[in-house]
């Protein structure tokens, strides 16, 4: 360990309420602790994949130092913090998720390529008291991996993160940093980087993630399997949700996400009745009533941070009314058309256009829009009720690969290994005077997670029913 790190003062916890630490207690606390170093650790399952990803990144930016921070804890209030989620770029390239971690890929003048170093906070020092007096001391926040343990787990040489800013300041030569995660790291590089070059790094990392590797596909399968179980949990407690509120649904799904995964991948949308017409209804404080629909848009995030993103629209009482079914079946038909358009070689937008065509056709048929359908599609008139795009890439972010260029994403071509949602919807706002009164307050979305395969696609969330009759049968079975 570098001396500079050892000499940094302990950030002592606010303990003004209590007497100062006596010399005798300080001495006492130094000793009598077992050696708990873990030896012979096996690498994390994705270590081979993260190494491949770093090699591809290295090949794209030869001779340049690349800095990828995990990010820092964010204050919630006073001395409490939001739960930490590592930046996707850092997690993708290292497999680690530790706050304040920094991956530095230094160009290797000898062999070409890059030498990677993972900067992490080492285990707490017992000699200087930081393990029990420092706010980041292990006695407060839990045992960390030693640098040697981390090296075995992630297959990357490790160093003390308390040295990283000084080392970056002292470094020479071209450098790029992934911005937006760690202000101190960016500050250390402020005179050496340009926004344009940093954006290129960010864009490349986003585009790398468009095609998922085997490990990632396995994680997406896990995320979807847990999400299926979370939806089943919700159906089983709909009576208790009726007795309380949408919050019961939110809490029920969250329990599954926390027990089987890391977290929910995004704020669950638990939208009963007219709330279903609010696309991102996450207040989840409304009533749940039999006879109305529940739109549940939720996804479990795995321990490695891959998330599912699934929506089902369920009749709270167990069966659709005639009008609910008509609208639901149209959305289902649109989704089927969308999913059928997901295949290698198709343009990304094809599935969106296929789904929109079905919805426009039905809206004309129902007399809500004047045809012909071609005119409606050309002018986008159906969008008053379809509102949003029909899907997006999915992975470490729920809206994954968001900084990919248009030509590789929205105007790109589908390839095997891409993973995207297909999620058409129809939403009739409660105050929409252009539709018959009985339509108002009905919102339907059906969303599945679709993997592009060599010969078409595979629905990763097929464990949940989609047709209106299958949904009813499934609910009847679960409600018992
Ligand atoms: Mn989605």
CSV table of C-alpha atoms and ligand atoms in Angstrom, one decimal:
chain,number,residue,atom,x,y,z
A,1,UNK,CA,0.0,0.0,0.0
A,2,UNK,CA,1.3,3.5,-0.8
A,3,UNK,CA,2.3,5.5,2.1
A,4,UNK,CA,0.2,8.5,1.1
A,5,UNK,CA,-3.0,6.5,1.7
A,6,UNK,CA,-1.8,5.3,5.1
A,7,UNK,CA,-1.1,8.9,6.2
A,8,UNK,CA,-4.5,10.2,5.3
A,9,UNK,CA,-6.4,11.3,8.4
A,10,UNK,CA,-9.4,9.2,9.6
A,11,UNK,CA,-12.7,10.8,8.8
A,12,UNK,CA,-14.1,10.2,12.2
A,13,UNK,CA,-17.8,9.5,12.6
A,14,UNK,CA,-19.8,12.2,14.3
A,15,UNK,CA,-19.5,11.1,17.8
A,16,UNK,CA,-19.7,14.3,19.7
A,17,UNK,CA,-22.4,12.9,21.8
A,18,UNK,CA,-20.0,10.5,23.4
A,19,UNK,CA,-16.8,10.8,25.4
A,20,UNK,CA,-13.5,10.9,23.4
A,21,UNK,CA,-11.6,7.6,22.8
A,22,UNK,CA,-9.1,7.0,25.6
A,23,UNK,CA,-5.6,6.0,24.7
A,24,UNK,CA,-6.1,2.7,26.5
A,25,UNK,CA,-9.2,1.9,24.5
A,26,UNK,CA,-7.5,2.9,21.3
A,27,UNK,CA,-4.7,0.5,22.1
A,28,UNK,CA,-7.1,-2.2,23.1
A,29,UNK,CA,-9.0,-2.0,19.8
A,30,UNK,CA,-5.8,-2.6,17.8
A,31,UNK,CA,-5.3,-6.2,18.7
A,32,UNK,CA,-7.1,-9.4,19.3
A,33,UNK,CA,-8.6,-9.8,15.8
A,34,UNK,CA,-8.3,-12.9,13.7
A,35,UNK,CA,-6.8,-13.0,10.2
A,36,UNK,CA,-9.8,-13.4,7.9
A,37,UNK,CA,-8.0,-13.1,4.6
A,38,UNK,CA,-9.7,-15.4,2.0
A,39,UNK,CA,-7.3,-17.4,-0.2
A,40,UNK,CA,-7.7,-19.3,-3.4
A,41,UNK,CA,-10.8,-17.5,-4.5
A,42,UNK,CA,-12.3,-18.5,-7.8
A,43,UNK,CA,-12.9,-15.7,-10.4
A,44,UNK,CA,-16.5,-14.3,-10.7
A,45,UNK,CA,-18.4,-16.2,-13.5
A,46,UNK,CA,-18.2,-13.3,-15.9
A,47,UNK,CA,-14.4,-12.7,-15.5
A,48,UNK,CA,-13.6,-14.1,-18.9
A,49,UNK,CA,-16.2,-12.0,-20.5
A,50,UNK,CA,-15.1,-8.8,-18.8
A,51,UNK,CA,-11.6,-9.5,-20.0
A,52,UNK,CA,-12.9,-9.8,-23.6
A,53,UNK,CA,-14.7,-6.6,-23.2
A,54,UNK,CA,-11.7,-4.8,-22.0
A,55,UNK,CA,-9.7,-6.2,-24.9
A,56,UNK,CA,-12.2,-4.8,-27.4
A,57,UNK,CA,-12.2,-1.4,-25.7
A,58,UNK,CA,-8.4,-1.5,-25.7
A,59,UNK,CA,-8.3,-2.2,-29.4
A,60,UNK,CA,-10.6,0.8,-30.1
A,61,UNK,CA,-8.5,3.3,-28.1
A,62,UNK,CA,-4.8,2.3,-28.6
A,63,UNK,CA,-2.2,4.3,-26.7
A,64,UNK,CA,-4.8,6.2,-24.6
A,65,UNK,CA,-5.4,6.0,-20.9
A,66,UNK,CA,-9.0,5.1,-20.2
A,67,UNK,CA,-10.7,5.9,-16.9
A,68,UNK,CA,-14.0,4.3,-15.9
A,69,UNK,CA,-15.3,5.1,-12.4
A,70,UNK,CA,-18.0,3.2,-10.5
A,71,UNK,CA,-19.4,6.4,-9.0
A,72,UNK,CA,-19.9,7.4,-5.4
A,73,UNK,CA,-22.6,7.2,-2.8
A,74,UNK,CA,-25.3,9.8,-3.0
A,75,UNK,CA,-26.6,11.5,0.1
A,76,UNK,CA,-30.3,11.0,0.8
A,77,UNK,CA,-30.3,13.2,3.9
A,78,UNK,CA,-27.8,14.2,6.5
A,79,UNK,CA,-25.6,11.1,7.0
A,80,UNK,CA,-27.8,8.5,5.2
A,81,UNK,CA,-27.2,7.5,1.6
A,82,UNK,CA,-29.2,6.0,-1.3
A,83,UNK,CA,-28.4,2.4,-1.9
A,84,UNK,CA,-25.5,2.3,-4.3
A,85,UNK,CA,-25.6,1.1,-7.9
A,86,UNK,CA,-22.3,1.0,-9.8
A,87,UNK,CA,-22.1,2.7,-13.2
A,88,UNK,CA,-23.0,0.3,-16.0
A,89,UNK,CA,-19.7,1.0,-17.8
A,90,UNK,CA,-17.7,0.0,-14.7
A,91,UNK,CA,-19.8,-3.1,-13.9
A,92,UNK,CA,-19.7,-4.2,-17.6
A,93,UNK,CA,-15.9,-4.0,-17.8
A,94,UNK,CA,-14.9,-5.3,-14.3
A,95,UNK,CA,-17.8,-7.4,-12.8
A,96,UNK,CA,-17.3,-5.4,-9.6
A,97,UNK,CA,-19.9,-3.1,-8.1
A,98,UNK,CA,-18.0,-1.3,-5.3
A,99,UNK,CA,-18.7,2.4,-4.6
A,100,UNK,CA,-15.8,4.7,-5.4
A,101,UNK,CA,-14.0,2.0,-7.5
A,102,UNK,CA,-12.1,3.2,-10.6
A,103,UNK,CA,-10.9,1.1,-13.5
A,104,UNK,CA,-7.9,2.6,-15.2
A,105,UNK,CA,-6.7,1.0,-18.4
A,106,UNK,CA,-3.1,2.3,-19.0
A,107,UNK,CA,-1.6,1.9,-22.5
A,108,UNK,CA,1.1,-0.7,-22.4
A,109,UNK,CA,4.1,0.7,-24.4
A,110,UNK,CA,5.8,-2.7,-24.5
A,111,UNK,CA,3.2,-5.1,-25.7
A,112,UNK,CA,0.6,-2.7,-27.1
A,113,UNK,CA,-2.9,-3.0,-25.6
A,114,UNK,CA,-3.6,-1.8,-22.1
A,115,UNK,CA,-2.7,-2.8,-18.6
A,116,UNK,CA,-5.8,-2.6,-16.4
A,117,UNK,CA,-5.8,-1.6,-12.7
A,118,UNK,CA,-8.8,-1.7,-10.5
A,119,UNK,CA,-8.6,1.0,-7.8
A,120,UNK,CA,-10.6,0.0,-4.6
A,121,UNK,CA,-10.6,0.8,-1.0
A,122,UNK,CA,-8.6,-1.8,0.8
A,123,UNK,CA,-9.7,-3.5,4.0
A,124,UNK,CA,-9.8,-1.2,7.0
A,125,UNK,CA,-6.6,-0.6,8.9
A,126,UNK,CA,-6.8,-1.9,12.5
A,127,UNK,CA,-3.6,-0.2,13.7
A,128,UNK,CA,-4.8,3.4,13.1
A,129,UNK,CA,-8.4,2.7,14.3
A,130,UNK,CA,-10.1,3.5,10.9
A,131,UNK,CA,-12.0,0.2,11.0
A,132,UNK,CA,-14.1,1.3,13.9
A,133,UNK,CA,-13.7,5.1,13.9
A,134,UNK,CA,-14.0,5.9,10.2
A,135,UNK,CA,-17.4,6.3,8.6
A,136,UNK,CA,-16.2,3.9,5.9
A,137,UNK,CA,-14.7,1.5,8.5
A,138,UNK,CA,-15.6,-2.1,8.1
A,139,UNK,CA,-17.1,-2.3,11.5
A,140,UNK,CA,-19.8,0.2,10.3
A,141,UNK,CA,-20.3,-0.8,6.7
A,142,UNK,CA,-19.3,-4.5,6.6
A,143,UNK,CA,-16.2,-6.4,5.5
A,144,UNK,CA,-14.7,-5.5,2.2
A,145,UNK,CA,-12.6,-7.6,-0.1
A,146,UNK,CA,-8.9,-7.1,0.4
A,147,UNK,CA,-7.1,-6.0,-2.7
A,148,UNK,CA,-5.6,-9.4,-3.1
A,149,UNK,CA,-9.1,-11.0,-2.8
A,150,UNK,CA,-10.5,-8.6,-5.4
A,151,UNK,CA,-7.6,-9.3,-7.8
A,152,UNK,CA,-8.5,-13.1,-7.6
A,153,UNK,CA,-12.2,-12.4,-8.1
A,154,UNK,CA,-12.1,-10.0,-11.0
A,155,UNK,CA,-8.8,-11.0,-12.6
A,156,UNK,CA,-7.5,-7.4,-12.6
A,157,UNK,CA,-4.6,-6.1,-10.6
A,158,UNK,CA,-5.8,-3.9,-7.8
A,159,UNK,CA,-4.5,-0.8,-6.1
A,160,UNK,CA,-5.6,1.6,-3.3
A,161,UNK,CA,-8.3,4.0,-4.6
A,162,UNK,CA,-7.0,6.7,-2.2
A,163,UNK,CA,-4.1,7.1,-4.6
A,164,UNK,CA,-6.0,7.3,-7.9
A,165,UNK,CA,-6.5,11.0,-8.2
A,166,UNK,CA,-2.9,11.8,-7.5
A,167,UNK,CA,-1.8,9.2,-10.0
A,168,UNK,CA,-4.2,10.5,-12.6
A,169,UNK,CA,-2.9,14.1,-12.0
A,170,UNK,CA,0.7,12.9,-12.4
A,171,UNK,CA,0.0,10.8,-15.5
A,172,UNK,CA,1.0,12.0,-19.0
A,173,UNK,CA,-0.3,11.2,-22.4
A,174,UNK,CA,-3.8,11.1,-23.9
A,175,UNK,CA,-6.6,10.1,-21.6
A,176,UNK,CA,-10.4,9.7,-21.7
A,177,UNK,CA,-12.9,9.4,-18.8
A,178,UNK,CA,-16.5,8.2,-18.6
A,179,UNK,CA,-18.1,11.3,-17.2
A,180,UNK,CA,-21.0,11.7,-14.8
A,181,UNK,CA,-20.0,9.2,-12.1
A,182,UNK,CA,-17.1,10.6,-10.1
A,183,UNK,CA,-16.5,14.3,-9.7
A,184,UNK,CA,-13.2,13.9,-7.9
A,185,UNK,CA,-11.8,11.7,-10.7
A,186,UNK,CA,-13.0,14.2,-13.4
A,187,UNK,CA,-11.5,17.0,-11.4
A,188,UNK,CA,-8.1,15.3,-11.4
A,189,UNK,CA,-8.3,15.0,-15.2
A,190,UNK,CA,-9.9,18.4,-16.0
A,191,UNK,CA,-7.0,19.8,-18.0
A,192,UNK,CA,-6.3,16.6,-19.9
A,193,UNK,CA,-9.6,15.6,-21.4
A,194,UNK,CA,-12.1,17.0,-23.9
A,195,UNK,CA,-15.9,16.5,-23.9
A,196,UNK,CA,-15.8,15.3,-27.5
A,197,UNK,CA,-13.3,12.6,-26.8
A,198,UNK,CA,-15.0,11.5,-23.6
A,199,UNK,CA,-18.3,11.2,-25.4
A,200,UNK,CA,-16.7,8.9,-28.0
A,201,UNK,CA,-15.6,6.6,-25.2
A,202,UNK,CA,-19.1,6.7,-23.7
A,203,UNK,CA,-20.7,6.0,-27.1
A,204,UNK,CA,-18.4,3.1,-27.8
A,205,UNK,CA,-19.2,1.5,-24.5
A,206,UNK,CA,-22.9,1.9,-25.2
A,207,UNK,CA,-22.6,0.4,-28.6
A,208,UNK,CA,-20.5,-2.5,-27.3
A,209,UNK,CA,-23.5,-3.5,-25.1
A,210,UNK,CA,-25.9,-3.7,-28.1
A,211,UNK,CA,-25.1,-7.4,-28.6
A,212,UNK,CA,-25.2,-9.4,-25.4
A,213,UNK,CA,-22.7,-12.2,-24.8
A,214,UNK,CA,-23.6,-15.6,-23.4
A,215,UNK,CA,-23.2,-14.6,-19.8
A,216,UNK,CA,-25.4,-11.6,-20.3
A,217,UNK,CA,-28.1,-13.7,-22.0
A,218,UNK,CA,-28.1,-16.0,-19.0
A,219,UNK,CA,-28.5,-13.1,-16.7
A,220,UNK,CA,-31.4,-11.8,-18.7
A,221,UNK,CA,-33.1,-15.2,-18.5
A,222,UNK,CA,-32.7,-15.1,-14.7
A,223,UNK,CA,-34.1,-11.6,-14.5
A,224,UNK,CA,-37.1,-12.7,-16.5
A,225,UNK,CA,-37.7,-15.8,-14.5
A,226,UNK,CA,-37.7,-13.9,-11.2
A,227,UNK,CA,-39.9,-11.3,-12.8
A,228,UNK,CA,-42.4,-14.0,-13.8
A,229,UNK,CA,-42.5,-15.1,-10.2
A,230,UNK,CA,-43.0,-11.6,-9.0
A,231,UNK,CA,-46.0,-11.1,-11.2
A,232,UNK,CA,-47.4,-14.4,-9.9
A,233,UNK,CA,-46.9,-13.1,-6.4
A,234,UNK,CA,-48.9,-10.0,-7.2
A,235,UNK,CA,-51.9,-11.9,-8.6
A,236,UNK,CA,-52.0,-14.0,-5.5
A,237,UNK,CA,-52.4,-10.9,-3.3
A,238,UNK,CA,-54.8,-8.8,-5.4
A,239,UNK,CA,-57.4,-9.1,-2.7
A,240,UNK,CA,-55.1,-7.5,-0.2
A,241,UNK,CA,-54.2,-4.8,-2.7
A,242,UNK,CA,-57.9,-4.1,-3.1
A,243,UNK,CA,-58.1,-3.7,0.7
A,244,UNK,CA,-55.2,-1.3,0.8
A,245,UNK,CA,-53.7,0.3,-2.4
A,246,UNK,CA,-51.4,0.0,-5.3
A,247,UNK,CA,-48.6,0.1,-2.7
A,248,UNK,CA,-49.4,-3.5,-1.8
A,249,UNK,CA,-48.5,-4.5,-5.3
A,250,UNK,CA,-45.3,-2.5,-5.4
A,251,UNK,CA,-44.2,-4.0,-2.1
A,252,UNK,CA,-45.1,-7.5,-3.1
A,253,UNK,CA,-43.0,-7.3,-6.3
A,254,UNK,CA,-40.2,-5.6,-4.5
A,255,UNK,CA,-40.0,-8.5,-2.0
A,256,UNK,CA,-39.4,-10.9,-4.9
A,257,UNK,CA,-36.8,-8.6,-6.4
A,258,UNK,CA,-34.8,-8.2,-3.2
A,259,UNK,CA,-35.0,-11.9,-2.3
A,260,UNK,CA,-34.0,-13.3,-5.7
A,261,UNK,CA,-32.1,-10.4,-7.2
A,262,UNK,CA,-30.3,-7.2,-6.4
A,263,UNK,CA,-33.3,-4.9,-6.7
A,264,UNK,CA,-36.0,-3.8,-9.0
A,265,UNK,CA,-34.5,-2.5,-12.3
A,266,UNK,CA,-36.6,0.6,-12.2
A,267,UNK,CA,-39.4,2.0,-10.2
A,268,UNK,CA,-42.3,-0.4,-10.5
A,269,UNK,CA,-45.4,1.0,-12.3
A,270,UNK,CA,-48.4,-0.3,-10.4
A,271,UNK,CA,-51.2,1.5,-12.1
A,272,UNK,CA,-54.8,0.5,-11.3
A,273,UNK,CA,-57.8,1.9,-13.1
A,274,UNK,CA,-57.2,5.2,-14.8
A,275,UNK,CA,-53.7,5.4,-13.5
A,276,UNK,CA,-52.8,2.9,-16.3
A,277,UNK,CA,-53.1,5.8,-18.8
A,278,UNK,CA,-50.2,7.6,-17.1
A,279,UNK,CA,-47.2,6.1,-18.7
A,280,UNK,CA,-44.8,6.3,-15.8
A,281,UNK,CA,-47.2,6.1,-12.9
A,282,UNK,CA,-44.8,5.3,-10.0
A,283,UNK,CA,-46.6,7.1,-7.1
A,284,UNK,CA,-48.6,3.9,-6.7
A,285,UNK,CA,-50.8,5.3,-4.0
A,286,UNK,CA,-54.2,4.7,-5.7
A,287,UNK,CA,-57.1,2.4,-5.1
A,288,UNK,CA,-57.3,-1.1,-6.7
A,289,UNK,CA,-60.8,-1.9,-7.7
A,290,UNK,CA,-62.4,-5.1,-9.0
A,291,UNK,CA,-63.8,-4.4,-12.5
A,292,UNK,CA,-60.9,-2.2,-13.4
A,293,UNK,CA,-57.6,-3.1,-15.0
A,294,UNK,CA,-54.2,-3.2,-13.3
A,295,UNK,CA,-51.2,-2.3,-15.5
A,296,UNK,CA,-48.1,-3.6,-13.9
A,297,UNK,CA,-44.8,-2.7,-15.4
A,298,UNK,CA,-41.9,-4.1,-13.4
A,299,UNK,CA,-38.6,-5.9,-13.6
A,300,UNK,CA,-36.3,-7.8,-11.3
A,301,UNK,CA,-32.6,-6.8,-11.6
A,302,UNK,CA,-30.2,-9.6,-11.0
A,303,UNK,CA,-27.2,-9.5,-8.7
A,304,UNK,CA,-25.0,-8.6,-11.7
A,305,UNK,CA,-27.4,-5.7,-12.5
A,306,UNK,CA,-29.2,-7.0,-15.6
A,307,UNK,CA,-32.9,-6.2,-15.6
A,308,UNK,CA,-36.1,-7.5,-17.0
A,309,UNK,CA,-38.8,-5.0,-18.2
A,310,UNK,CA,-42.2,-6.7,-18.4
A,311,UNK,CA,-45.7,-5.3,-18.5
A,312,UNK,CA,-49.0,-7.1,-18.1
A,313,UNK,CA,-52.4,-5.6,-17.9
A,314,UNK,CA,-54.7,-7.7,-15.7
A,315,UNK,CA,-58.3,-7.5,-14.9
A,316,UNK,CA,-58.3,-7.0,-11.1
A,317,UNK,CA,-61.4,-9.2,-10.6
A,318,UNK,CA,-60.1,-11.9,-12.8
A,319,UNK,CA,-62.0,-11.4,-16.1
A,320,UNK,CA,-62.1,-8.7,-18.7
A,321,UNK,CA,-65.2,-6.7,-19.6
A,322,UNK,CA,-66.2,-6.8,-23.2
A,323,UNK,CA,-64.6,-3.4,-24.0
A,324,UNK,CA,-61.5,-4.1,-21.9
A,325,UNK,CA,-61.0,-7.3,-23.8
A,326,UNK,CA,-61.5,-5.6,-27.2
A,327,UNK,CA,-58.8,-3.0,-26.4
A,328,UNK,CA,-56.6,-5.7,-24.8
A,329,UNK,CA,-56.8,-8.0,-27.8
A,330,UNK,CA,-55.9,-5.2,-30.1
A,331,UNK,CA,-52.8,-4.5,-28.1
A,332,UNK,CA,-51.9,-8.2,-28.0
A,333,UNK,CA,-52.4,-8.4,-31.8
A,334,UNK,CA,-50.1,-5.4,-32.2
A,335,UNK,CA,-47.5,-7.0,-29.9
A,336,UNK,CA,-47.6,-10.3,-31.9
A,337,UNK,CA,-47.0,-8.3,-35.1
A,338,UNK,CA,-44.2,-6.5,-33.4
A,339,UNK,CA,-42.5,-9.6,-32.0
A,340,UNK,CA,-42.8,-11.3,-35.5
A,341,UNK,CA,-40.8,-8.4,-36.9
A,342,UNK,CA,-37.9,-9.0,-34.5
A,343,UNK,CA,-35.3,-11.1,-36.4
A,344,UNK,CA,-31.7,-10.7,-37.6
A,345,UNK,CA,-31.3,-8.4,-40.6
A,346,UNK,CA,-34.6,-6.5,-39.8
A,347,UNK,CA,-34.3,-2.8,-39.3
A,348,UNK,CA,-34.7,-1.8,-35.7
A,349,UNK,CA,-37.8,0.2,-36.4
A,350,UNK,CA,-39.6,-2.6,-38.2
A,351,UNK,CA,-41.2,-4.0,-35.0
A,352,UNK,CA,-42.5,-0.5,-34.0
A,353,UNK,CA,-44.0,0.1,-37.5
A,354,UNK,CA,-45.7,-3.4,-37.5
A,355,UNK,CA,-47.3,-2.8,-34.1
A,356,UNK,CA,-48.4,0.7,-34.9
A,357,UNK,CA,-50.0,-0.5,-38.1
A,358,UNK,CA,-52.2,-2.9,-36.2
A,359,UNK,CA,-53.2,-0.3,-33.6
A,360,UNK,CA,-54.0,2.3,-36.3
A,361,UNK,CA,-56.1,-0.3,-38.1
A,362,UNK,CA,-58.1,-1.1,-35.0
A,363,UNK,CA,-58.6,2.6,-34.1
A,364,UNK,CA,-60.0,3.2,-37.6
A,365,UNK,CA,-62.2,0.2,-37.3
A,366,UNK,CA,-63.6,1.4,-34.0
A,367,UNK,CA,-64.5,4.7,-35.5
A,368,UNK,CA,-62.0,6.7,-33.4
A,369,UNK,CA,-60.0,7.8,-36.4
A,370,UNK,CA,-61.0,8.5,-40.0
A,371,UNK,CA,-59.2,6.2,-42.4
A,372,UNK,CA,-57.6,5.1,-44.5
A,373,UNK,CA,-55.0,3.5,-42.3
A,374,UNK,CA,-52.2,4.7,-44.6
A,375,UNK,CA,-53.2,8.3,-44.0
A,376,UNK,CA,-53.4,7.7,-40.3
A,377,UNK,CA,-49.9,6.2,-40.2
A,378,UNK,CA,-48.4,8.9,-42.4
A,379,UNK,CA,-49.7,11.6,-40.1
A,380,UNK,CA,-49.1,9.6,-37.0
A,381,UNK,CA,-52.7,10.2,-35.8
A,382,UNK,CA,-52.8,7.0,-33.8
A,383,UNK,CA,-50.2,8.4,-31.5
A,384,UNK,CA,-52.9,10.3,-29.5
A,385,UNK,CA,-53.5,6.9,-27.9
A,386,UNK,CA,-50.4,4.9,-28.6
A,387,UNK,CA,-48.2,7.6,-27.1
A,388,UNK,CA,-44.7,6.0,-27.0
A,389,UNK,CA,-42.3,4.0,-29.0
A,390,UNK,CA,-42.9,0.3,-29.1
A,391,UNK,CA,-39.7,-0.8,-27.3
A,392,UNK,CA,-36.0,-0.3,-26.5
A,393,UNK,CA,-32.8,-2.1,-25.9
A,394,UNK,CA,-32.6,-3.9,-22.5
A,395,UNK,CA,-29.7,-5.0,-20.4
A,396,UNK,CA,-27.7,-3.4,-17.6
A,397,UNK,CA,-29.9,-0.3,-18.1
A,398,UNK,CA,-33.6,-0.7,-18.5
A,399,UNK,CA,-33.3,1.7,-21.5
A,400,UNK,CA,-29.9,0.2,-22.4
A,401,UNK,CA,-27.3,1.5,-24.9
A,402,UNK,CA,-28.9,5.0,-24.6
A,403,UNK,CA,-25.8,6.8,-26.0
A,404,UNK,CA,-25.4,4.6,-29.0
A,405,UNK,CA,-25.5,6.5,-32.3
A,406,UNK,CA,-28.7,6.6,-34.3
A,407,UNK,CA,-27.1,4.6,-37.1
A,408,UNK,CA,-26.3,1.7,-34.8
A,409,UNK,CA,-29.5,1.8,-32.8
A,410,UNK,CA,-32.7,3.5,-33.9
A,411,UNK,CA,-31.7,3.4,-37.6
A,412,UNK,CA,-29.6,0.2,-37.2
A,413,UNK,CA,-30.2,-3.4,-38.1
A,414,UNK,CA,-31.0,-6.2,-35.6
A,415,UNK,CA,-28.3,-8.8,-34.9
A,416,UNK,CA,-28.4,-12.0,-32.9
A,417,UNK,CA,-27.7,-11.3,-29.3
A,418,UNK,CA,-29.6,-8.0,-29.2
A,419,UNK,CA,-32.2,-7.9,-26.5
A,420,UNK,CA,-35.2,-5.5,-26.7
A,421,UNK,CA,-38.6,-4.9,-25.4
A,422,UNK,CA,-41.8,-5.1,-27.5
A,423,UNK,CA,-44.4,-3.1,-25.7
A,424,UNK,CA,-47.3,-1.6,-27.6
A,425,UNK,CA,-50.0,0.1,-25.7
A,426,UNK,CA,-53.3,2.0,-26.0
A,427,UNK,CA,-54.2,4.7,-23.5
A,428,UNK,CA,-57.5,6.5,-23.3
A,429,UNK,CA,-57.1,9.4,-20.9
A,430,UNK,CA,-59.9,9.9,-18.4
A,431,UNK,CA,-60.5,13.4,-19.8
A,432,UNK,CA,-60.3,12.6,-23.5
A,433,UNK,CA,-63.5,14.0,-25.0
A,434,UNK,CA,-62.7,12.5,-28.4
A,435,UNK,CA,-63.5,9.0,-27.4
A,436,UNK,CA,-66.7,7.5,-26.2
A,437,UNK,CA,-67.1,7.8,-22.4
A,438,UNK,CA,-66.7,4.0,-21.8
A,439,UNK,CA,-63.2,4.1,-23.2
A,440,UNK,CA,-62.0,6.8,-20.9
A,441,UNK,CA,-59.6,5.7,-18.2
A,442,UNK,CA,-58.6,2.4,-19.9
A,443,UNK,CA,-54.9,1.9,-20.4
A,444,UNK,CA,-53.4,-1.4,-21.7
A,445,UNK,CA,-49.8,-2.2,-22.4
A,446,UNK,CA,-48.2,-5.7,-22.9
A,447,UNK,CA,-44.4,-5.9,-22.8
A,448,UNK,CA,-42.0,-8.7,-23.3
A,449,UNK,CA,-38.3,-9.1,-23.4
A,450,UNK,CA,-37.2,-10.4,-26.8
A,451,UNK,CA,-33.8,-11.8,-27.7
A,452,UNK,CA,-32.8,-11.8,-31.3
A,453,UNK,CA,-31.5,-15.3,-32.3
A,454,UNK,CA,-29.8,-16.6,-35.4
A,455,UNK,CA,-33.1,-17.5,-37.0
A,456,UNK,CA,-35.6,-15.2,-35.4
A,457,UNK,CA,-36.2,-14.4,-31.8
A,458,UNK,CA,-36.9,-15.9,-28.4
A,459,UNK,CA,-39.3,-14.4,-25.9
A,460,UNK,CA,-37.5,-14.4,-22.5
A,461,UNK,CA,-40.6,-13.5,-20.6
A,462,UNK,CA,-42.8,-16.1,-22.2
A,463,UNK,CA,-43.4,-17.6,-18.7
A,464,UNK,CA,-46.2,-15.1,-18.4
A,465,UNK,CA,-49.5,-15.4,-20.4
A,466,UNK,CA,-50.3,-12.8,-23.0
A,467,UNK,CA,-53.7,-13.5,-24.7
A,468,UNK,CA,-56.7,-12.3,-22.8
A,469,UNK,CA,-58.1,-15.8,-22.3
A,470,UNK,CA,-54.7,-17.2,-21.1
A,471,UNK,CA,-54.4,-14.3,-18.7
A,472,UNK,CA,-57.8,-15.1,-17.2
A,473,UNK,CA,-57.0,-18.8,-16.9
A,474,UNK,CA,-53.7,-18.0,-15.3
A,475,UNK,CA,-55.2,-15.6,-12.8
A,476,UNK,CA,-58.0,-18.1,-11.9
A,477,UNK,CA,-55.4,-20.7,-11.2
A,478,UNK,CA,-53.2,-18.5,-9.0
A,479,UNK,CA,-56.1,-17.0,-7.1
A,480,UNK,CA,-57.3,-20.5,-6.4
B,1,LIG,MN1,-40.0,-0.9,-21.3
